[in-house]
Structure formats: structure tokens, C-alpha cells
Amino acid sequence: MEKEDKILLATIEDKRRQCEIRYAATNTVFLDMRQRALAEAFCKADRSLMLLSERPDGTYENPDIAGSGRVRALFYGGYADAERRALIFLPEYADLTDFLPPASIAGAQNLETPAAKPQKNKVPTANMQDGSAQTVAFQHPAPEGCPLTLIKAHTAGGIGAKKLTHRDYLGSLMGLGIKRGMIGDIIIRDDGADIIVMKEIADFLLINYEKAGRTNLKLEIADITELNTGIVNIEEKHDTVASLRLDNLVSSVFSLSRSRA
């Protein structure tokens, strides 16, 4: 095992012990897919841990394990398809609703809380006296215990400005001396990017993160539930191939010659 992997596992063990001894939630920095595989193997091998698996709909079960003495663990990156995720440890008494948005918890999506933010033009709820419809929806913000937050970066020129790449944003962030583990997924928009970060560096970025490349940025700190993951376009194709060789499949799906596939 490489030295970096040993350090990672030692850090994870330390976070688990802190959670168990102090009876408080702890978390690692963002882990990439290889690091997550190591962390997952560690969690599965530790019988004092209950590793919560993500359901197909991107939510987590919220089991009641009070009195069991076990620590719960889960990987969370801000949204269902997140590639980079932090490993969060929760003591037995903790409820997931204290750390994750309701949209990430099975059966909690329809909770009504005073903290819900009204947003217009979402769901019709009542008819006004003049016969028009009043449309209001409630967005449930992430609880205070959530270790992640969202930085919305807007390019100075708006949608018409030069579109920056993932490399532009990541390079400029690391140029500020920020470690990679403090930065989660970066989702590019037409007018900027949604950048998931550890909550502890959000204020620093708001003050110091002014440019990506040569493009000026305007930043705002937003709730993780305001993340814009974009629209995924899926095209279903039906074709007949001579065999299930990979080059045949790639050639068919992407309309390429077999030599290029």
C-alpha cells in the first residue's frame, strides 16, 4: 500500500474515533473515486460502522440505531451523481435530517418546515380573488450540520461571455493555495459554474476568488440545494451488430468506422 493511501486510511480512522468518542459528526475532505473505494473497503471491514448505501433514486435510508453504539457512515457530494464525495460519520443518536437536505433522505422530501424558502412559478397552490393562480413551491434548505456548501460563480459578461472550462475553474482555485480535497464537483453553466466546496472555505473564496483565467467572476454563496446539475440528454439507439466486440458497439453507438472506434 502506498504512503498516501496509508495516510488516508489513518485519517479516516481518526475521524471515526472522533465521532465515537466526542459523540459528534465528523467528515473527511472530498475523496476521488479511487480514494472512495479505499474508504468504502475500510468501512465495510469495521463492524462498529454502519455504512449507508445510496439508493437508486439518490437518497439514503434514515435508520434508527439509537442505543446500538454504532457509528453511521455515508458518502455525500451534494447531489445524486456526484463524483467527488466526503465521507461523513454520524453518532448513533444523530438524525440524517440534521445533516442532509430532505431531498437526499428517503421519505423526507415532502417535509414542511418553517425554514423552507418560497419560490414563485413552481407549483400552483391556490386561486386568487381575481381568478388567477398563485404559484408557490417550497425549497428545503440544507441543515446547519451539512458540511458542504455551494459557490455560484458568474462570469462578468454573462451568457455571451467566453465559456470557461472545468480546468479554468479548478486551476484558478488551486492557484489560491486551496487543496484539492476542499473542492468537490464543478458543474459548468453557460454563465459560469456551480462549485461545491467545504463550508469552511466559502467565506475565503467570496473575498479572494476574483478571476478564472483572465475572466472576472462574481460570486455568491448559495445553499447546496440550489445546485444546477443541468439537463442530461439521453438518446436511445437500436442497431444490429455482427458481434458484441467493443469496437463494433462503439462504432454503432457513435456512428464511427470500426477503425476509428
mmCIF file of C-alpha atoms in Angstrom:
data_model
loop_
_atom_site.group_PDB
_atom_site.id
_atom_site.type_symbol
_atom_site.label_atom_id
_atom_site.label_comp_id
_atom_site.label_asym_id
_atom_site.label_seq_id
_atom_site.Cartn_x
_atom_site.Cartn_y
_atom_site.Cartn_z
ATOM 1 C CA MET A 1 0.000 0.000 0.000
ATOM 2 C CA GLU A 2 1.313 3.441 -0.950
ATOM 3 C CA LYS A 3 2.178 6.028 1.688
ATOM 4 C CA GLU A 4 -0.659 8.348 0.600
ATOM 5 C CA ASP A 5 -3.182 5.531 0.982
ATOM 6 C CA LYS A 6 -1.924 4.742 4.486
ATOM 7 C CA ILE A 7 -2.273 8.407 5.449
ATOM 8 C CA LEU A 8 -5.802 8.477 4.031
ATOM 9 C CA LEU A 9 -6.895 5.393 5.981
ATOM 10 C CA ALA A 10 -5.295 6.738 9.163
ATOM 11 C CA THR A 11 -7.227 9.987 8.696
ATOM 12 C CA ILE A 12 -10.485 8.087 8.179
ATOM 13 C CA GLU A 13 -9.867 6.033 11.320
ATOM 14 C CA ASP A 14 -9.168 9.232 13.247
ATOM 15 C CA LYS A 15 -12.439 10.799 12.043
ATOM 16 C CA ARG A 16 -14.353 7.658 13.033
ATOM 17 C CA ARG A 17 -12.823 7.658 16.521
ATOM 18 C CA GLN A 18 -13.553 11.367 16.990
ATOM 19 C CA CYS A 19 -17.197 10.731 16.118
ATOM 20 C CA GLU A 20 -17.388 7.790 18.519
ATOM 21 C CA ILE A 21 -15.588 9.450 21.448
ATOM 22 C CA ARG A 22 -16.934 13.002 21.141
ATOM 23 C CA TYR A 23 -20.408 11.916 20.071
ATOM 24 C CA ALA A 24 -20.346 14.473 17.260
ATOM 25 C CA ALA A 25 -20.481 14.288 13.474
ATOM 26 C CA THR A 26 -17.160 14.351 11.622
ATOM 27 C CA ASN A 27 -16.200 14.230 7.969
ATOM 28 C CA THR A 28 -13.251 13.861 5.636
ATOM 29 C CA VAL A 29 -12.426 16.171 2.752
ATOM 30 C CA PHE A 30 -13.716 15.343 -0.734
ATOM 31 C CA LEU A 31 -12.466 11.983 -1.979
ATOM 32 C CA ASP A 32 -11.941 10.969 -5.589
ATOM 33 C CA MET A 33 -13.214 7.632 -6.880
ATOM 34 C CA ARG A 34 -10.050 5.681 -6.002
ATOM 35 C CA GLN A 35 -9.950 7.143 -2.512
ATOM 36 C CA ARG A 36 -13.635 6.374 -2.087
ATOM 37 C CA ALA A 37 -13.006 2.734 -2.980
ATOM 38 C CA LEU A 38 -10.349 2.509 -0.257
ATOM 39 C CA ALA A 39 -12.601 4.278 2.242
ATOM 40 C CA GLU A 40 -15.555 2.040 1.408
ATOM 41 C CA ALA A 41 -13.464 -1.103 1.938
ATOM 42 C CA PHE A 42 -12.340 0.303 5.299
ATOM 43 C CA CYS A 43 -15.927 0.998 6.384
ATOM 44 C CA LYS A 44 -17.192 -2.423 5.351
ATOM 45 C CA ALA A 45 -14.403 -4.124 7.296
ATOM 46 C CA ASP A 46 -15.207 -2.213 10.509
ATOM 47 C CA ARG A 47 -18.117 -3.899 12.288
ATOM 48 C CA SER A 48 -18.652 -0.900 14.559
ATOM 49 C CA LEU A 49 -19.725 1.069 11.484
ATOM 50 C CA MET A 50 -22.999 1.047 9.577
ATOM 51 C CA LEU A 51 -22.280 2.182 6.015
ATOM 52 C CA LEU A 52 -25.399 3.714 4.461
ATOM 53 C CA SER A 53 -25.705 2.944 0.766
ATOM 54 C CA GLU A 54 -27.199 5.369 -1.713
ATOM 55 C CA ARG A 55 -30.476 4.165 -3.209
ATOM 56 C CA PRO A 56 -31.102 4.184 -6.993
ATOM 57 C CA ASP A 57 -33.068 7.439 -6.608
ATOM 58 C CA GLY A 58 -30.072 9.134 -4.950
ATOM 59 C CA THR A 59 -31.491 9.109 -1.408
ATOM 60 C CA TYR A 60 -30.368 7.464 1.832
ATOM 61 C CA GLU A 61 -32.379 5.484 4.360
ATOM 62 C CA ASN A 62 -32.594 7.030 7.833
ATOM 63 C CA PRO A 63 -32.398 4.032 10.207
ATOM 64 C CA ASP A 64 -32.990 4.464 13.930
ATOM 65 C CA ILE A 65 -29.990 2.854 15.648
ATOM 66 C CA ALA A 66 -30.172 4.685 18.978
ATOM 67 C CA GLY A 67 -28.661 2.573 21.744
ATOM 68 C CA SER A 68 -26.692 0.349 19.388
ATOM 69 C CA GLY A 69 -23.375 2.100 19.988
ATOM 70 C CA ARG A 70 -22.671 2.016 16.254
ATOM 71 C CA VAL A 71 -21.456 4.886 14.101
ATOM 72 C CA ARG A 72 -23.097 5.516 10.735
ATOM 73 C CA ALA A 73 -21.100 6.483 7.666
ATOM 74 C CA LEU A 74 -22.115 7.732 4.235
ATOM 75 C CA PHE A 75 -20.537 9.318 1.173
ATOM 76 C CA TYR A 76 -22.098 12.645 0.206
ATOM 77 C CA GLY A 77 -21.166 15.052 -2.577
ATOM 78 C CA GLY A 78 -24.139 17.401 -2.774
ATOM 79 C CA TYR A 79 -26.215 15.571 -5.388
ATOM 80 C CA ALA A 80 -27.017 12.056 -6.550
ATOM 81 C CA ASP A 81 -24.425 11.722 -9.327
ATOM 82 C CA ALA A 82 -21.556 13.484 -7.555
ATOM 83 C CA GLU A 83 -18.142 12.079 -8.430
ATOM 84 C CA ARG A 84 -16.222 13.650 -5.544
ATOM 85 C CA ARG A 85 -17.729 12.960 -2.114
ATOM 86 C CA ALA A 86 -16.884 13.462 1.528
ATOM 87 C CA LEU A 87 -17.160 10.578 3.979
ATOM 88 C CA ILE A 88 -19.430 11.666 6.838
ATOM 89 C CA PHE A 89 -19.546 9.891 10.208
ATOM 90 C CA LEU A 90 -22.647 10.290 12.379
ATOM 91 C CA PRO A 91 -23.086 9.194 16.018
ATOM 92 C CA GLU A 92 -25.901 6.786 16.831
ATOM 93 C CA TYR A 93 -28.283 9.462 18.150
ATOM 94 C CA ALA A 94 -27.980 11.679 15.061
ATOM 95 C CA ASP A 95 -30.783 12.022 12.549
ATOM 96 C CA LEU A 96 -29.925 12.424 8.879
ATOM 97 C CA THR A 97 -32.259 15.420 8.653
ATOM 98 C CA ASP A 98 -29.750 17.343 10.804
ATOM 99 C CA PHE A 99 -27.032 16.924 8.173
ATOM 100 C CA LEU A 100 -28.542 16.300 4.726
ATOM 101 C CA PRO A 101 -31.251 18.139 2.759
ATOM 102 C CA PRO A 102 -34.653 16.376 2.823
ATOM 103 C CA ALA A 103 -34.314 15.680 -0.911
ATOM 104 C CA SER A 104 -31.403 13.339 -0.088
ATOM 105 C CA ILE A 105 -33.297 11.333 2.550
ATOM 106 C CA ALA A 106 -35.778 8.608 1.674
ATOM 107 C CA GLY A 107 -39.301 9.630 2.659
ATOM 108 C CA ALA A 108 -38.314 13.134 3.813
ATOM 109 C CA GLN A 109 -38.796 15.033 0.547
ATOM 110 C CA ASN A 110 -42.282 16.250 1.471
ATOM 111 C CA LEU A 111 -41.470 17.531 4.940
ATOM 112 C CA GLU A 112 -42.816 21.003 5.671
ATOM 113 C CA THR A 113 -40.502 23.121 7.772
ATOM 114 C CA PRO A 114 -40.502 26.817 8.723
ATOM 115 C CA ALA A 115 -37.105 27.127 7.050
ATOM 116 C CA ALA A 116 -38.489 26.261 3.631
ATOM 117 C CA LYS A 117 -37.927 29.065 1.149
ATOM 118 C CA PRO A 118 -40.907 30.090 -1.011
ATOM 119 C CA GLN A 119 -40.174 30.213 -4.726
ATOM 120 C CA LYS A 120 -42.594 31.534 -7.318
ATOM 121 C CA ASN A 121 -43.717 29.888 -10.534
ATOM 122 C CA LYS A 122 -43.321 26.319 -9.363
ATOM 123 C CA VAL A 123 -46.439 24.589 -8.038
ATOM 124 C CA PRO A 124 -49.977 26.065 -8.162
ATOM 125 C CA THR A 125 -51.366 26.138 -4.631
ATOM 126 C CA ALA A 126 -54.346 28.499 -4.540
ATOM 127 C CA ASN A 127 -56.662 30.673 -6.609
ATOM 128 C CA MET A 128 -56.627 34.433 -6.065
ATOM 129 C CA GLN A 129 -59.764 36.586 -5.824
ATOM 130 C CA ASP A 130 -59.346 37.757 -9.416
ATOM 131 C CA GLY A 131 -59.317 34.159 -10.604
ATOM 132 C CA SER A 132 -55.580 33.962 -11.276
ATOM 133 C CA ALA A 133 -53.458 31.177 -9.814
ATOM 134 C CA GLN A 134 -50.959 31.875 -7.048
ATOM 135 C CA THR A 135 -47.970 29.602 -7.609
ATOM 136 C CA VAL A 136 -45.605 28.845 -4.752
ATOM 137 C CA ALA A 137 -43.207 25.979 -4.095
ATOM 138 C CA PHE A 138 -41.095 25.289 -1.039
ATOM 139 C CA GLN A 139 -37.410 24.574 -1.286
ATOM 140 C CA HIS A 140 -35.995 22.917 1.800
ATOM 141 C CA PRO A 141 -32.501 24.261 2.513
ATOM 142 C CA ALA A 142 -29.702 22.081 3.780
ATOM 143 C CA PRO A 143 -29.497 21.938 7.598
ATOM 144 C CA GLU A 144 -26.742 23.732 9.500
ATOM 145 C CA GLY A 145 -24.936 20.451 10.073
ATOM 146 C CA CYS A 146 -24.295 19.874 6.359
ATOM 147 C CA PRO A 147 -20.524 20.280 5.806
ATOM 148 C CA LEU A 148 -20.889 21.269 2.136
ATOM 149 C CA THR A 149 -21.990 24.483 0.521
ATOM 150 C CA LEU A 150 -22.283 25.904 -2.964
ATOM 151 C CA ILE A 151 -20.376 28.716 -4.631
ATOM 152 C CA LYS A 152 -22.150 30.146 -7.661
ATOM 153 C CA ALA A 153 -19.609 31.799 -9.941
ATOM 154 C CA HIS A 154 -20.976 34.144 -12.597
ATOM 155 C CA THR A 155 -18.788 35.329 -15.468
ATOM 156 C CA ALA A 156 -18.723 39.100 -15.866
ATOM 157 C CA GLY A 157 -20.086 39.006 -19.409
ATOM 158 C CA GLY A 158 -22.990 36.691 -18.595
ATOM 159 C CA ILE A 159 -24.147 34.074 -21.075
ATOM 160 C CA GLY A 160 -22.499 35.832 -24.028
ATOM 161 C CA ALA A 161 -19.020 35.780 -22.482
ATOM 162 C CA LYS A 162 -16.301 33.236 -23.218
ATOM 163 C CA LYS A 163 -17.281 29.929 -21.663
ATOM 164 C CA LEU A 164 -14.712 28.788 -19.134
ATOM 165 C CA THR A 165 -13.792 25.133 -18.745
ATOM 166 C CA HIS A 166 -13.526 22.878 -15.716
ATOM 167 C CA ARG A 167 -9.745 23.254 -15.950
ATOM 168 C CA ASP A 168 -10.030 27.063 -15.841
ATOM 169 C CA TYR A 169 -12.005 26.996 -12.595
ATOM 170 C CA LEU A 170 -10.010 24.246 -10.898
ATOM 171 C CA GLY A 171 -6.652 25.763 -11.858
ATOM 172 C CA SER A 172 -7.599 29.209 -10.582
ATOM 173 C CA LEU A 173 -8.925 27.773 -7.309
ATOM 174 C CA MET A 174 -5.778 25.776 -6.649
ATOM 175 C CA GLY A 175 -3.766 28.861 -7.602
ATOM 176 C CA LEU A 176 -5.172 30.429 -4.431
ATOM 177 C CA GLY A 177 -3.449 27.718 -2.410
ATOM 178 C CA ILE A 178 -6.622 25.696 -1.822
ATOM 179 C CA LYS A 179 -6.071 21.954 -1.519
ATOM 180 C CA ARG A 180 -7.898 19.699 -3.967
ATOM 181 C CA GLY A 181 -9.732 17.938 -1.157
ATOM 182 C CA MET A 182 -11.604 21.131 -0.264
ATOM 183 C CA ILE A 183 -13.203 21.289 -3.718
ATOM 184 C CA GLY A 184 -15.960 18.956 -4.852
ATOM 185 C CA ASP A 185 -17.583 18.726 -8.262
ATOM 186 C CA ILE A 186 -17.524 21.753 -10.557
ATOM 187 C CA ILE A 187 -20.573 21.965 -12.804
ATOM 188 C CA ILE A 188 -20.239 24.309 -15.761
ATOM 189 C CA ARG A 189 -23.131 26.607 -16.705
ATOM 190 C CA ASP A 190 -23.500 28.900 -19.725
ATOM 191 C CA ASP A 191 -22.975 31.938 -17.490
ATOM 192 C CA GLY A 192 -20.478 30.476 -15.019
ATOM 193 C CA ALA A 193 -20.226 27.445 -12.764
ATOM 194 C CA ASP A 194 -21.660 25.828 -9.651
ATOM 195 C CA ILE A 195 -18.751 24.846 -7.402
ATOM 196 C CA ILE A 196 -19.322 22.540 -4.432
ATOM 197 C CA VAL A 197 -16.875 23.236 -1.606
ATOM 198 C CA MET A 198 -16.338 22.573 2.061
ATOM 199 C CA LYS A 199 -18.307 25.134 4.042
ATOM 200 C CA GLU A 200 -15.191 26.261 5.919
ATOM 201 C CA ILE A 201 -13.584 27.863 2.834
ATOM 202 C CA ALA A 202 -16.685 29.594 1.434
ATOM 203 C CA ASP A 203 -16.021 32.991 3.047
ATOM 204 C CA PHE A 204 -12.371 32.899 1.946
ATOM 205 C CA LEU A 205 -13.439 32.316 -1.656
ATOM 206 C CA LEU A 206 -16.013 35.078 -1.522
ATOM 207 C CA ILE A 207 -13.262 37.554 -0.623
ATOM 208 C CA ASN A 208 -10.323 36.236 -2.665
ATOM 209 C CA TYR A 209 -11.639 34.368 -5.707
ATOM 210 C CA GLU A 210 -11.968 37.076 -8.347
ATOM 211 C CA LYS A 211 -10.808 35.550 -11.633
ATOM 212 C CA ALA A 212 -10.665 32.299 -13.557
ATOM 213 C CA GLY A 213 -8.022 32.732 -16.214
ATOM 214 C CA ARG A 214 -8.495 36.299 -17.448
ATOM 215 C CA THR A 215 -12.227 36.322 -16.825
ATOM 216 C CA ASN A 216 -13.628 38.279 -13.887
ATOM 217 C CA LEU A 217 -16.050 36.426 -11.650
ATOM 218 C CA LYS A 218 -18.913 37.473 -9.441
ATOM 219 C CA LEU A 219 -19.510 35.038 -6.573
ATOM 220 C CA GLU A 220 -22.342 34.239 -4.231
ATOM 221 C CA ILE A 221 -22.660 31.609 -1.525
ATOM 222 C CA ALA A 222 -25.788 29.530 -2.079
ATOM 223 C CA ASP A 223 -27.464 26.628 -0.365
ATOM 224 C CA ILE A 224 -26.377 23.229 -1.682
ATOM 225 C CA THR A 225 -29.997 22.576 -2.710
ATOM 226 C CA GLU A 226 -29.723 25.395 -5.278
ATOM 227 C CA LEU A 227 -27.226 23.366 -7.297
ATOM 228 C CA ASN A 228 -27.923 23.372 -11.026
ATOM 229 C CA THR A 229 -26.876 19.966 -12.338
ATOM 230 C CA GLY A 230 -28.032 20.760 -15.866
ATOM 231 C CA ILE A 231 -30.110 18.663 -18.228
ATOM 232 C CA VAL A 232 -28.923 15.214 -19.237
ATOM 233 C CA ASN A 233 -29.914 14.356 -22.795
ATOM 234 C CA ILE A 234 -30.351 10.636 -23.364
ATOM 235 C CA GLU A 235 -30.737 9.187 -26.831
ATOM 236 C CA GLU A 236 -31.877 5.595 -27.191
ATOM 237 C CA LYS A 237 -30.486 3.745 -30.205
ATOM 238 C CA HIS A 238 -31.333 0.353 -31.662
ATOM 239 C CA ASP A 239 -28.949 -1.387 -34.032
ATOM 240 C CA THR A 240 -27.734 -4.797 -35.108
ATOM 241 C CA VAL A 241 -24.056 -5.674 -34.756
ATOM 242 C CA ALA A 242 -22.129 -8.624 -36.114
ATOM 243 C CA SER A 243 -20.753 -9.449 -32.663
ATOM 244 C CA LEU A 244 -20.525 -7.955 -29.175
ATOM 245 C CA ARG A 245 -16.945 -6.825 -29.693
ATOM 246 C CA LEU A 246 -16.284 -3.431 -28.134
ATOM 247 C CA ASP A 247 -15.228 -1.798 -31.417
ATOM 248 C CA ASN A 248 -18.500 -2.939 -33.027
ATOM 249 C CA LEU A 249 -20.555 -1.440 -30.195
ATOM 250 C CA VAL A 250 -18.644 1.869 -30.134
ATOM 251 C CA SER A 251 -18.865 2.118 -33.914
ATOM 252 C CA SER A 252 -22.636 1.630 -33.799
ATOM 253 C CA VAL A 253 -23.355 3.985 -30.894
ATOM 254 C CA PHE A 254 -21.189 6.890 -32.089
ATOM 255 C CA SER A 255 -21.592 6.339 -35.848
ATOM 256 C CA LEU A 256 -17.875 5.780 -36.376
ATOM 257 C CA SER A 257 -15.951 3.423 -38.598
ATOM 258 C CA ARG A 258 -14.566 0.344 -36.847
ATOM 259 C CA SER A 259 -11.016 1.551 -37.466
ATOM 260 C CA ARG A 260 -11.698 4.824 -35.610
ATOM 261 C CA ALA A 261 -13.682 3.083 -32.863
#
